[in-house]
Amino acid sequence: MGEINQLKQKIEELKKKLGAVIVAHNYQRPEVQDIADFVGDSLELARRCTQVDAEVIVFCGVHFMAETAAILNPNRSVLLSEARAGCPLADMITADELREWKQKYPEAKVVCYVNSSAEVKAESYICCTSANGVKVVEQVPSQEILFIPDRNLGHYISKKTKKKIILYPGFCIVHNRITVEQVKEAKKLHPEAELLVHPECRPEVVDLASAVLSTSQMIRYAKESPRTSFIIGTEEGVLHRLRKENPDKSFYLITDSQSCVNMKRTTLNTLAETIQFRQNEVRVPEEIRVKAKEAVDRMLAVK
Ligand code: 13P
Ligand code: SF4
């Protein structure tokens, strides 16, 4: 048996022994996605984590995602498959900064992208993801919204609603570095392809796209579309499912630098170690967890 297959078998055995379920984000390495029990976007993963029977959830993704799982599952252990996997966007706002900002806009309600810490969620009215941001904002009982921390997603939402959206200046380094020039170049190379982008891209890039979608929405869109080739404006990990689930279609990235180092920190080795030593447990202090859960639950109630 090859080394990789041995490692996969070891993970399966350890998982059974621990009574764990493995969930993975669409940006994870292909071999990590393939060994997971469930793969999805942030919203699907949060919903899936409300339906877990297993005693332990092993999260292959970044810290805020595992933290959301922990917020929803106070009686289970949530292990992050690699301790250093953070999200620089989530780190762009602290709870103190949010408290200060809220004082400036006392009438506004805070809509918080899930790419944020539990402490920040605890200071927010409701969470949203890239899959449901517009719906969430429309259902918030306020005409004035403080949107944190991603300015590009907030800007995209502001174009789809009449509400007043006040933007916090955070951004994702992976999506924000994609430029209009690069998109035009990619379109020249693949004139037949449809451009699908994530709303974390810059507004001027979003303006050039046929569709603006979360990672799982992109996978569904490509499957359902009669078109056969697509230019993809998000992290490259999404290509694995796009190609696996659409073997007759072609997918191209805009640039060769669409990789999130934090998402790629998880490997089969770090996953095996995490389960074997039951390490990297993500814990949220109870007072913060309860407040953050209100914001997450409000989001999950939005249909
Ligand atoms: P999705 O919720 O669309 O999967 O996106 C998560 C993310 O981190 C985007 O960079
Ligand atoms: Fe965070 Fe961007 Fe990586 Fe998503 S792609 S996890 S937003 S740094």
PDB file of C-alpha atoms and ligand atoms in Angstrom:
ATOM      1  CA  MET A   1       0.000   0.000   0.000  1.00  0.00           C
ATOM      2  CA  GLY A   2       1.356   3.490  -0.869  1.00  0.00           C
ATOM      3  CA  GLU A   3       2.192   6.017   1.845  1.00  0.00           C
ATOM      4  CA  ILE A   4      -0.869   8.165   1.087  1.00  0.00           C
ATOM      5  CA  ASN A   5      -3.238   5.205   1.233  1.00  0.00           C
ATOM      6  CA  GLN A   6      -1.711   4.106   4.548  1.00  0.00           C
ATOM      7  CA  LEU A   7      -2.265   7.580   5.931  1.00  0.00           C
ATOM      8  CA  LYS A   8      -5.872   7.615   4.716  1.00  0.00           C
ATOM      9  CA  GLN A   9      -6.495   4.231   6.329  1.00  0.00           C
ATOM     10  CA  LYS A  10      -4.935   5.478   9.561  1.00  0.00           C
ATOM     11  CA  ILE A  11      -7.235   8.536   9.545  1.00  0.00           C
ATOM     12  CA  GLU A  12     -10.299   6.323   8.973  1.00  0.00           C
ATOM     13  CA  GLU A  13      -9.293   4.065  11.885  1.00  0.00           C
ATOM     14  CA  LEU A  14      -8.501   6.948  14.241  1.00  0.00           C
ATOM     15  CA  LYS A  15     -11.746   8.672  13.308  1.00  0.00           C
ATOM     16  CA  LYS A  16     -13.776   5.553  14.164  1.00  0.00           C
ATOM     17  CA  LYS A  17     -11.920   5.063  17.432  1.00  0.00           C
ATOM     18  CA  LEU A  18     -12.528   8.661  18.500  1.00  0.00           C
ATOM     19  CA  GLY A  19     -16.131   8.757  17.287  1.00  0.00           C
ATOM     20  CA  ALA A  20     -15.406  11.773  15.129  1.00  0.00           C
ATOM     21  CA  VAL A  21     -16.915  13.342  12.038  1.00  0.00           C
ATOM     22  CA  ILE A  22     -14.623  15.178   9.598  1.00  0.00           C
ATOM     23  CA  VAL A  23     -15.958  18.291   7.866  1.00  0.00           C
ATOM     24  CA  ALA A  24     -13.989  20.287   5.295  1.00  0.00           C
ATOM     25  CA  HIS A  25     -14.293  23.594   3.463  1.00  0.00           C
ATOM     26  CA  ASN A  26     -14.301  23.771  -0.352  1.00  0.00           C
ATOM     27  CA  TYR A  27     -10.823  25.405  -0.265  1.00  0.00           C
ATOM     28  CA  GLN A  28      -9.105  22.447   1.396  1.00  0.00           C
ATOM     29  CA  ARG A  29      -6.514  20.327  -0.428  1.00  0.00           C
ATOM     30  CA  PRO A  30      -8.135  17.702  -2.717  1.00  0.00           C
ATOM     31  CA  GLU A  31      -6.988  14.729  -0.597  1.00  0.00           C
ATOM     32  CA  VAL A  32      -8.398  16.381   2.550  1.00  0.00           C
ATOM     33  CA  GLN A  33     -11.745  17.071   0.842  1.00  0.00           C
ATOM     34  CA  ASP A  34     -11.855  13.458  -0.323  1.00  0.00           C
ATOM     35  CA  ILE A  35     -11.449  11.998   3.156  1.00  0.00           C
ATOM     36  CA  ALA A  36     -14.017  14.300   4.777  1.00  0.00           C
ATOM     37  CA  ASP A  37     -17.558  13.166   5.626  1.00  0.00           C
ATOM     38  CA  PHE A  38     -18.924  16.497   4.423  1.00  0.00           C
ATOM     39  CA  VAL A  39     -17.504  19.290   2.240  1.00  0.00           C
ATOM     40  CA  GLY A  40     -19.176  22.664   1.790  1.00  0.00           C
ATOM     41  CA  ASP A  41     -19.176  26.448   1.967  1.00  0.00           C
ATOM     42  CA  SER A  42     -19.264  28.352   5.279  1.00  0.00           C
ATOM     43  CA  LEU A  43     -23.059  28.354   5.505  1.00  0.00           C
ATOM     44  CA  GLU A  44     -23.450  24.658   4.678  1.00  0.00           C
ATOM     45  CA  LEU A  45     -20.725  23.783   7.191  1.00  0.00           C
ATOM     46  CA  ALA A  46     -22.399  25.828   9.925  1.00  0.00           C
ATOM     47  CA  ARG A  47     -25.762  24.169   9.175  1.00  0.00           C
ATOM     48  CA  ARG A  48     -24.153  20.712   9.038  1.00  0.00           C
ATOM     49  CA  CYS A  49     -22.606  21.361  12.453  1.00  0.00           C
ATOM     50  CA  THR A  50     -26.095  21.742  13.947  1.00  0.00           C
ATOM     51  CA  GLN A  51     -26.898  18.137  12.908  1.00  0.00           C
ATOM     52  CA  VAL A  52     -23.939  16.222  14.288  1.00  0.00           C
ATOM     53  CA  ASP A  53     -24.310  12.969  16.297  1.00  0.00           C
ATOM     54  CA  ALA A  54     -20.577  12.368  16.704  1.00  0.00           C
ATOM     55  CA  GLU A  55     -18.867  13.262  19.959  1.00  0.00           C
ATOM     56  CA  VAL A  56     -16.010  15.035  18.172  1.00  0.00           C
ATOM     57  CA  ILE A  57     -16.063  17.354  15.133  1.00  0.00           C
ATOM     58  CA  VAL A  58     -12.763  17.592  13.275  1.00  0.00           C
ATOM     59  CA  PHE A  59     -12.804  20.780  11.251  1.00  0.00           C
ATOM     60  CA  CYS A  60     -10.608  21.097   8.155  1.00  0.00           C
ATOM     61  CA  GLY A  61     -10.726  24.803   7.401  1.00  0.00           C
ATOM     62  CA  VAL A  62      -9.694  27.945   9.264  1.00  0.00           C
ATOM     63  CA  HIS A  63     -10.139  28.990  12.879  1.00  0.00           C
ATOM     64  CA  PHE A  64     -13.348  31.054  12.614  1.00  0.00           C
ATOM     65  CA  MET A  65     -15.117  28.105  10.958  1.00  0.00           C
ATOM     66  CA  ALA A  66     -14.172  25.715  13.766  1.00  0.00           C
ATOM     67  CA  GLU A  67     -15.132  28.396  16.269  1.00  0.00           C
ATOM     68  CA  THR A  68     -18.602  28.634  14.698  1.00  0.00           C
ATOM     69  CA  ALA A  69     -18.902  24.848  15.080  1.00  0.00           C
ATOM     70  CA  ALA A  70     -17.887  25.209  18.755  1.00  0.00           C
ATOM     71  CA  ILE A  71     -20.421  28.022  19.278  1.00  0.00           C
ATOM     72  CA  LEU A  72     -23.143  25.686  18.005  1.00  0.00           C
ATOM     73  CA  ASN A  73     -21.924  22.579  19.864  1.00  0.00           C
ATOM     74  CA  PRO A  74     -21.131  23.314  23.516  1.00  0.00           C
ATOM     75  CA  ASN A  75     -21.297  19.610  24.404  1.00  0.00           C
ATOM     76  CA  ARG A  76     -18.954  18.321  21.717  1.00  0.00           C
ATOM     77  CA  SER A  77     -15.245  18.771  21.157  1.00  0.00           C
ATOM     78  CA  VAL A  78     -14.300  20.695  18.041  1.00  0.00           C
ATOM     79  CA  LEU A  79     -10.759  20.092  16.814  1.00  0.00           C
ATOM     80  CA  LEU A  80      -9.121  22.312  14.179  1.00  0.00           C
ATOM     81  CA  SER A  81      -7.048  20.230  11.755  1.00  0.00           C
ATOM     82  CA  GLU A  82      -4.107  22.667  11.938  1.00  0.00           C
ATOM     83  CA  ALA A  83      -3.574  25.025  14.869  1.00  0.00           C
ATOM     84  CA  ARG A  84      -2.070  27.874  12.802  1.00  0.00           C
ATOM     85  CA  ALA A  85      -4.897  28.078  10.257  1.00  0.00           C
ATOM     86  CA  GLY A  86      -6.274  31.566  10.824  1.00  0.00           C
ATOM     87  CA  CYS A  87      -8.092  33.979   8.521  1.00  0.00           C
ATOM     88  CA  PRO A  88      -6.384  37.379   8.083  1.00  0.00           C
ATOM     89  CA  LEU A  89      -9.749  38.928   7.168  1.00  0.00           C
ATOM     90  CA  ALA A  90     -11.272  37.771  10.473  1.00  0.00           C
ATOM     91  CA  ASP A  91      -8.289  39.332  12.286  1.00  0.00           C
ATOM     92  CA  MET A  92      -8.971  42.760  10.757  1.00  0.00           C
ATOM     93  CA  ILE A  93     -11.514  43.709  13.421  1.00  0.00           C
ATOM     94  CA  THR A  94     -11.378  43.184  17.180  1.00  0.00           C
ATOM     95  CA  ALA A  95     -14.312  43.309  19.597  1.00  0.00           C
ATOM     96  CA  ASP A  96     -12.918  46.582  21.046  1.00  0.00           C
ATOM     97  CA  GLU A  97     -12.766  48.186  17.604  1.00  0.00           C
ATOM     98  CA  LEU A  98     -16.332  47.063  16.925  1.00  0.00           C
ATOM     99  CA  ARG A  99     -17.569  48.440  20.278  1.00  0.00           C
ATOM    100  CA  GLU A 100     -16.000  51.811  19.440  1.00  0.00           C
ATOM    101  CA  TRP A 101     -17.511  51.799  15.966  1.00  0.00           C
ATOM    102  CA  LYS A 102     -20.971  50.912  17.277  1.00  0.00           C
ATOM    103  CA  GLN A 103     -20.920  54.013  19.480  1.00  0.00           C
ATOM    104  CA  LYS A 104     -20.619  56.187  16.359  1.00  0.00           C
ATOM    105  CA  TYR A 105     -23.771  54.661  14.822  1.00  0.00           C
ATOM    106  CA  PRO A 106     -26.172  53.992  17.696  1.00  0.00           C
ATOM    107  CA  GLU A 107     -29.165  53.467  15.339  1.00  0.00           C
ATOM    108  CA  ALA A 108     -27.482  50.823  13.194  1.00  0.00           C
ATOM    109  CA  LYS A 109     -27.558  47.038  13.603  1.00  0.00           C
ATOM    110  CA  VAL A 110     -24.335  45.074  13.091  1.00  0.00           C
ATOM    111  CA  VAL A 111     -24.279  42.415  10.360  1.00  0.00           C
ATOM    112  CA  CYS A 112     -21.165  40.375  10.780  1.00  0.00           C
ATOM    113  CA  TYR A 113     -19.642  38.192   8.066  1.00  0.00           C
ATOM    114  CA  VAL A 114     -18.908  34.780   9.628  1.00  0.00           C
ATOM    115  CA  ASN A 115     -15.234  35.409   8.817  1.00  0.00           C
ATOM    116  CA  SER A 116     -14.819  36.981  12.274  1.00  0.00           C
ATOM    117  CA  SER A 117     -13.950  35.935  15.828  1.00  0.00           C
ATOM    118  CA  ALA A 118     -16.503  34.646  18.354  1.00  0.00           C
ATOM    119  CA  GLU A 119     -15.946  37.822  20.398  1.00  0.00           C
ATOM    120  CA  VAL A 120     -16.862  39.972  17.399  1.00  0.00           C
ATOM    121  CA  LYS A 121     -19.908  37.803  16.660  1.00  0.00           C
ATOM    122  CA  ALA A 122     -20.956  38.266  20.298  1.00  0.00           C
ATOM    123  CA  GLU A 123     -21.045  42.044  19.695  1.00  0.00           C
ATOM    124  CA  SER A 124     -23.126  41.660  16.512  1.00  0.00           C
ATOM    125  CA  TYR A 125     -26.853  41.427  15.855  1.00  0.00           C
ATOM    126  CA  ILE A 126     -26.672  38.769  13.141  1.00  0.00           C
ATOM    127  CA  CYS A 127     -24.107  36.864  11.068  1.00  0.00           C
ATOM    128  CA  CYS A 128     -24.110  36.252   7.344  1.00  0.00           C
ATOM    129  CA  THR A 129     -22.027  34.399   4.775  1.00  0.00           C
ATOM    130  CA  SER A 130     -21.333  35.035   1.110  1.00  0.00           C
ATOM    131  CA  ALA A 131     -24.289  32.727   0.325  1.00  0.00           C
ATOM    132  CA  ASN A 132     -26.981  34.673   2.198  1.00  0.00           C
ATOM    133  CA  GLY A 133     -25.651  38.228   2.791  1.00  0.00           C
ATOM    134  CA  VAL A 134     -28.340  40.027   0.771  1.00  0.00           C
ATOM    135  CA  LYS A 135     -31.212  38.035   2.344  1.00  0.00           C
ATOM    136  CA  VAL A 136     -29.814  38.584   5.846  1.00  0.00           C
ATOM    137  CA  VAL A 137     -29.508  42.354   5.382  1.00  0.00           C
ATOM    138  CA  GLU A 138     -33.059  42.563   3.983  1.00  0.00           C
ATOM    139  CA  GLN A 139     -34.442  40.749   7.035  1.00  0.00           C
ATOM    140  CA  VAL A 140     -32.653  42.806   9.694  1.00  0.00           C
ATOM    141  CA  PRO A 141     -35.154  45.107  11.446  1.00  0.00           C
ATOM    142  CA  SER A 142     -33.193  48.300  10.752  1.00  0.00           C
ATOM    143  CA  GLN A 143     -32.660  50.594   7.768  1.00  0.00           C
ATOM    144  CA  GLU A 144     -29.070  51.272   8.811  1.00  0.00           C
ATOM    145  CA  ILE A 145     -26.505  48.454   8.850  1.00  0.00           C
ATOM    146  CA  LEU A 146     -22.911  48.354  10.056  1.00  0.00           C
ATOM    147  CA  PHE A 147     -21.336  45.685   7.876  1.00  0.00           C
ATOM    148  CA  ILE A 148     -18.160  44.047   9.174  1.00  0.00           C
ATOM    149  CA  PRO A 149     -15.400  43.143   8.382  1.00  0.00           C
ATOM    150  CA  ASP A 150     -15.323  42.616   4.572  1.00  0.00           C
ATOM    151  CA  ARG A 151     -15.788  45.853   2.628  1.00  0.00           C
ATOM    152  CA  ASN A 152     -16.098  44.068  -0.738  1.00  0.00           C
ATOM    153  CA  LEU A 153     -18.910  41.740   0.336  1.00  0.00           C
ATOM    154  CA  GLY A 154     -20.562  44.709   2.090  1.00  0.00           C
ATOM    155  CA  HIS A 155     -20.276  46.795  -1.077  1.00  0.00           C
ATOM    156  CA  TYR A 156     -21.783  43.992  -3.174  1.00  0.00           C
ATOM    157  CA  ILE A 157     -24.717  43.729  -0.743  1.00  0.00           C
ATOM    158  CA  SER A 158     -25.169  47.527  -0.748  1.00  0.00           C
ATOM    159  CA  LYS A 159     -25.841  47.388  -4.515  1.00  0.00           C
ATOM    160  CA  LYS A 160     -28.652  44.879  -3.941  1.00  0.00           C
ATOM    161  CA  THR A 161     -30.556  46.688  -1.166  1.00  0.00           C
ATOM    162  CA  LYS A 162     -32.025  50.119  -0.500  1.00  0.00           C
ATOM    163  CA  LYS A 163     -30.773  50.042   3.086  1.00  0.00           C
ATOM    164  CA  LYS A 164     -27.909  52.252   4.209  1.00  0.00           C
ATOM    165  CA  ILE A 165     -24.802  50.057   4.561  1.00  0.00           C
ATOM    166  CA  ILE A 166     -21.826  51.433   6.476  1.00  0.00           C
ATOM    167  CA  LEU A 167     -18.700  49.526   5.472  1.00  0.00           C
ATOM    168  CA  TYR A 168     -15.820  48.472   7.684  1.00  0.00           C
ATOM    169  CA  PRO A 169     -12.563  48.541   5.679  1.00  0.00           C
ATOM    170  CA  GLY A 170     -11.499  44.864   5.981  1.00  0.00           C
ATOM    171  CA  PHE A 171     -10.702  42.639   2.998  1.00  0.00           C
ATOM    172  CA  CYS A 172      -9.461  39.181   2.070  1.00  0.00           C
ATOM    173  CA  ILE A 173      -5.893  39.283   0.802  1.00  0.00           C
ATOM    174  CA  VAL A 174      -6.511  36.402  -1.605  1.00  0.00           C
ATOM    175  CA  HIS A 175      -9.593  37.818  -3.333  1.00  0.00           C
ATOM    176  CA  ASN A 176      -8.731  41.510  -3.075  1.00  0.00           C
ATOM    177  CA  ARG A 177      -5.491  41.087  -5.036  1.00  0.00           C
ATOM    178  CA  ILE A 178      -7.321  39.980  -8.208  1.00  0.00           C
ATOM    179  CA  THR A 179      -7.343  42.981 -10.556  1.00  0.00           C
ATOM    180  CA  VAL A 180      -9.496  44.088 -13.499  1.00  0.00           C
ATOM    181  CA  GLU A 181      -6.460  43.835 -15.790  1.00  0.00           C
ATOM    182  CA  GLN A 182      -5.948  40.207 -14.792  1.00  0.00           C
ATOM    183  CA  VAL A 183      -9.624  39.459 -15.412  1.00  0.00           C
ATOM    184  CA  LYS A 184      -9.464  41.087 -18.860  1.00  0.00           C
ATOM    185  CA  GLU A 185      -6.363  39.037 -19.672  1.00  0.00           C
ATOM    186  CA  ALA A 186      -8.096  35.807 -18.593  1.00  0.00           C
ATOM    187  CA  LYS A 187     -11.174  36.715 -20.670  1.00  0.00           C
ATOM    188  CA  LYS A 188      -8.945  37.288 -23.703  1.00  0.00           C
ATOM    189  CA  LEU A 189      -7.388  33.846 -23.224  1.00  0.00           C
ATOM    190  CA  HIS A 190     -10.789  32.139 -22.758  1.00  0.00           C
ATOM    191  CA  PRO A 191     -13.345  34.283 -24.622  1.00  0.00           C
ATOM    192  CA  GLU A 192     -15.933  31.483 -24.541  1.00  0.00           C
ATOM    193  CA  ALA A 193     -15.832  31.149 -20.729  1.00  0.00           C
ATOM    194  CA  GLU A 194     -18.267  32.581 -18.206  1.00  0.00           C
ATOM    195  CA  LEU A 195     -16.737  34.525 -15.279  1.00  0.00           C
ATOM    196  CA  LEU A 196     -17.887  33.412 -11.801  1.00  0.00           C
ATOM    197  CA  VAL A 197     -16.539  35.358  -8.825  1.00  0.00           C
ATOM    198  CA  HIS A 198     -16.773  35.351  -5.051  1.00  0.00           C
ATOM    199  CA  PRO A 199     -18.182  38.576  -3.515  1.00  0.00           C
ATOM    200  CA  GLU A 200     -14.915  39.063  -1.575  1.00  0.00           C
ATOM    201  CA  CYS A 201     -13.437  40.272  -4.909  1.00  0.00           C
ATOM    202  CA  ARG A 202     -13.079  44.005  -5.560  1.00  0.00           C
ATOM    203  CA  PRO A 203     -16.230  45.810  -6.810  1.00  0.00           C
ATOM    204  CA  GLU A 204     -14.674  46.497 -10.227  1.00  0.00           C
ATOM    205  CA  VAL A 205     -13.912  42.773 -10.644  1.00  0.00           C
ATOM    206  CA  VAL A 206     -17.417  41.833  -9.454  1.00  0.00           C
ATOM    207  CA  ASP A 207     -18.823  44.206 -12.116  1.00  0.00           C
ATOM    208  CA  LEU A 208     -17.270  42.078 -14.871  1.00  0.00           C
ATOM    209  CA  ALA A 209     -18.731  38.772 -13.661  1.00  0.00           C
ATOM    210  CA  SER A 210     -21.715  36.791 -14.985  1.00  0.00           C
ATOM    211  CA  ALA A 211     -22.460  35.591 -11.457  1.00  0.00           C
ATOM    212  CA  VAL A 212     -21.346  36.458  -7.909  1.00  0.00           C
ATOM    213  CA  LEU A 213     -21.521  33.359  -5.729  1.00  0.00           C
ATOM    214  CA  SER A 214     -20.388  31.569  -2.585  1.00  0.00           C
ATOM    215  CA  THR A 215     -18.077  28.595  -3.177  1.00  0.00           C
ATOM    216  CA  SER A 216     -20.859  25.964  -3.127  1.00  0.00           C
ATOM    217  CA  GLN A 217     -23.164  28.179  -5.179  1.00  0.00           C
ATOM    218  CA  MET A 218     -20.378  28.291  -7.799  1.00  0.00           C
ATOM    219  CA  ILE A 219     -20.243  24.495  -7.883  1.00  0.00           C
ATOM    220  CA  ARG A 220     -24.030  24.265  -8.327  1.00  0.00           C
ATOM    221  CA  TYR A 221     -24.074  27.063 -10.925  1.00  0.00           C
ATOM    222  CA  ALA A 222     -21.410  25.393 -13.081  1.00  0.00           C
ATOM    223  CA  LYS A 223     -23.267  22.066 -12.911  1.00  0.00           C
ATOM    224  CA  GLU A 224     -26.604  23.556 -13.913  1.00  0.00           C
ATOM    225  CA  SER A 225     -25.288  25.921 -16.597  1.00  0.00           C
ATOM    226  CA  PRO A 226     -25.472  24.868 -20.264  1.00  0.00           C
ATOM    227  CA  ARG A 227     -22.064  26.576 -20.698  1.00  0.00           C
ATOM    228  CA  THR A 228     -18.986  24.360 -20.699  1.00  0.00           C
ATOM    229  CA  SER A 229     -16.167  26.659 -19.629  1.00  0.00           C
ATOM    230  CA  PHE A 230     -15.721  28.997 -16.707  1.00  0.00           C
ATOM    231  CA  ILE A 231     -13.178  31.456 -15.323  1.00  0.00           C
ATOM    232  CA  ILE A 232     -13.122  31.174 -11.549  1.00  0.00           C
ATOM    233  CA  GLY A 233     -12.584  34.178  -9.259  1.00  0.00           C
ATOM    234  CA  THR A 234     -12.054  32.546  -5.900  1.00  0.00           C
ATOM    235  CA  GLU A 235      -9.541  30.395  -3.996  1.00  0.00           C
ATOM    236  CA  GLU A 236      -8.151  27.599  -6.160  1.00  0.00           C
ATOM    237  CA  GLY A 237      -9.276  24.755  -3.837  1.00  0.00           C
ATOM    238  CA  VAL A 238     -12.768  25.020  -5.306  1.00  0.00           C
ATOM    239  CA  LEU A 239     -11.427  23.614  -8.605  1.00  0.00           C
ATOM    240  CA  HIS A 240     -11.288  20.138  -7.081  1.00  0.00           C
ATOM    241  CA  ARG A 241     -15.055  19.735  -6.762  1.00  0.00           C
ATOM    242  CA  LEU A 242     -15.761  21.800  -9.876  1.00  0.00           C
ATOM    243  CA  ARG A 243     -13.667  19.394 -11.976  1.00  0.00           C
ATOM    244  CA  LYS A 244     -14.685  16.231 -10.151  1.00  0.00           C
ATOM    245  CA  GLU A 245     -18.402  16.999 -10.426  1.00  0.00           C
ATOM    246  CA  ASN A 246     -18.179  18.363 -13.989  1.00  0.00           C
ATOM    247  CA  PRO A 247     -15.640  16.167 -15.796  1.00  0.00           C
ATOM    248  CA  ASP A 248     -16.744  17.417 -19.235  1.00  0.00           C
ATOM    249  CA  LYS A 249     -16.401  21.116 -18.412  1.00  0.00           C
ATOM    250  CA  SER A 250     -13.313  23.359 -18.271  1.00  0.00           C
ATOM    251  CA  PHE A 251     -12.335  25.632 -15.389  1.00  0.00           C
ATOM    252  CA  TYR A 252      -9.614  28.299 -15.423  1.00  0.00           C
ATOM    253  CA  LEU A 253      -8.272  30.538 -12.669  1.00  0.00           C
ATOM    254  CA  ILE A 254      -7.776  34.264 -13.316  1.00  0.00           C
ATOM    255  CA  THR A 255      -4.200  34.272 -11.949  1.00  0.00           C
ATOM    256  CA  ASP A 256      -1.697  31.779 -10.570  1.00  0.00           C
ATOM    257  CA  SER A 257      -1.880  33.300  -7.076  1.00  0.00           C
ATOM    258  CA  GLN A 258      -5.361  32.386  -5.873  1.00  0.00           C
ATOM    259  CA  SER A 259      -4.245  30.180  -3.003  1.00  0.00           C
ATOM    260  CA  CYS A 260      -5.036  30.809   0.683  1.00  0.00           C
ATOM    261  CA  VAL A 261      -1.994  29.672   2.688  1.00  0.00           C
ATOM    262  CA  ASN A 262      -4.088  29.208   5.798  1.00  0.00           C
ATOM    263  CA  MET A 263      -6.537  26.880   4.081  1.00  0.00           C
ATOM    264  CA  LYS A 264      -3.607  24.900   2.728  1.00  0.00           C
ATOM    265  CA  ARG A 265      -1.932  24.410   6.124  1.00  0.00           C
ATOM    266  CA  THR A 266      -4.084  21.334   6.712  1.00  0.00           C
ATOM    267  CA  THR A 267      -2.584  18.175   5.200  1.00  0.00           C
ATOM    268  CA  LEU A 268      -3.404  14.495   5.685  1.00  0.00           C
ATOM    269  CA  ASN A 269      -0.523  14.467   8.204  1.00  0.00           C
ATOM    270  CA  THR A 270      -1.821  17.358  10.330  1.00  0.00           C
ATOM    271  CA  LEU A 271      -5.297  15.825  10.162  1.00  0.00           C
ATOM    272  CA  ALA A 272      -4.031  12.411  11.362  1.00  0.00           C
ATOM    273  CA  GLU A 273      -2.066  14.029  14.203  1.00  0.00           C
ATOM    274  CA  THR A 274      -5.030  16.166  15.249  1.00  0.00           C
ATOM    275  CA  ILE A 275      -7.271  13.115  15.584  1.00  0.00           C
ATOM    276  CA  GLN A 276      -4.605  10.848  17.085  1.00  0.00           C
ATOM    277  CA  PHE A 277      -3.658  13.241  19.876  1.00  0.00           C
ATOM    278  CA  ARG A 278      -7.102  14.867  20.117  1.00  0.00           C
ATOM    279  CA  GLN A 279      -5.351  18.228  19.824  1.00  0.00           C
ATOM    280  CA  ASN A 280      -6.122  21.818  18.725  1.00  0.00           C
ATOM    281  CA  GLU A 281      -9.437  21.892  20.540  1.00  0.00           C
ATOM    282  CA  VAL A 282     -11.262  25.167  19.867  1.00  0.00           C
ATOM    283  CA  ARG A 283     -12.996  26.503  22.971  1.00  0.00           C
ATOM    284  CA  VAL A 284     -15.123  29.605  23.336  1.00  0.00           C
ATOM    285  CA  PRO A 285     -15.712  31.090  26.815  1.00  0.00           C
ATOM    286  CA  GLU A 286     -19.354  30.406  27.738  1.00  0.00           C
ATOM    287  CA  GLU A 287     -20.378  34.055  28.141  1.00  0.00           C
ATOM    288  CA  ILE A 288     -19.105  34.889  24.642  1.00  0.00           C
ATOM    289  CA  ARG A 289     -20.417  31.651  23.145  1.00  0.00           C
ATOM    290  CA  VAL A 290     -23.983  32.309  24.271  1.00  0.00           C
ATOM    291  CA  LYS A 291     -23.999  35.850  22.840  1.00  0.00           C
ATOM    292  CA  ALA A 292     -22.275  34.780  19.599  1.00  0.00           C
ATOM    293  CA  LYS A 293     -24.772  31.923  19.207  1.00  0.00           C
ATOM    294  CA  GLU A 294     -27.640  34.419  19.136  1.00  0.00           C
ATOM    295  CA  ALA A 295     -26.080  36.087  16.069  1.00  0.00           C
ATOM    296  CA  VAL A 296     -25.374  32.728  14.390  1.00  0.00           C
ATOM    297  CA  ASP A 297     -28.851  31.351  15.204  1.00  0.00           C
ATOM    298  CA  ARG A 298     -30.498  34.470  13.769  1.00  0.00           C
ATOM    299  CA  MET A 299     -28.593  33.825  10.533  1.00  0.00           C
ATOM    300  CA  LEU A 300     -29.532  30.132  10.454  1.00  0.00           C
ATOM    301  CA  ALA A 301     -33.198  31.093  10.852  1.00  0.00           C
ATOM    302  CA  VAL A 302     -33.056  33.140   7.628  1.00  0.00           C
ATOM    303  CA  LYS A 303     -34.452  30.973   4.830  1.00  0.00           C
TER     304      LYS A 303
HETATM  305  P1  13P B   1     -17.685  30.567   1.307  1.00  0.00           P
HETATM  306  O1  13P B   1     -18.574  30.747   2.475  1.00  0.00           O
HETATM  307  O2  13P B   1     -18.236  31.094   0.024  1.00  0.00           O
HETATM  308  O3  13P B   1     -17.288  29.122   1.161  1.00  0.00           O
HETATM  309  O4  13P B   1     -16.356  31.425   1.527  1.00  0.00           O
HETATM  310  C1  13P B   1     -15.536  31.307   2.642  1.00  0.00           C
HETATM  311  C2  13P B   1     -14.311  32.090   2.548  1.00  0.00           C
HETATM  312  O5  13P B   1     -13.471  32.062   3.413  1.00  0.00           O
HETATM  313  C3  13P B   1     -14.141  32.919   1.388  1.00  0.00           C
HETATM  314  O6  13P B   1     -12.836  33.359   1.304  1.00  0.00           O
HETATM  315 FE1  SF4 B   2      -9.851  34.153   4.992  1.00  0.00          FE
HETATM  316 FE2  SF4 B   2      -9.538  34.915   2.462  1.00  0.00          FE
HETATM  317 FE3  SF4 B   2      -8.487  32.612   3.262  1.00  0.00          FE
HETATM  318 FE4  SF4 B   2     -11.165  32.907   2.986  1.00  0.00          FE
HETATM  319  S1  SF4 B   2      -9.608  32.958   1.390  1.00  0.00           S
HETATM  320  S2  SF4 B   2     -10.083  31.942   4.692  1.00  0.00           S
HETATM  321  S3  SF4 B   2     -11.401  35.035   3.661  1.00  0.00           S
HETATM  322  S4  SF4 B   2      -7.911  34.677   3.982  1.00  0.00           S
END
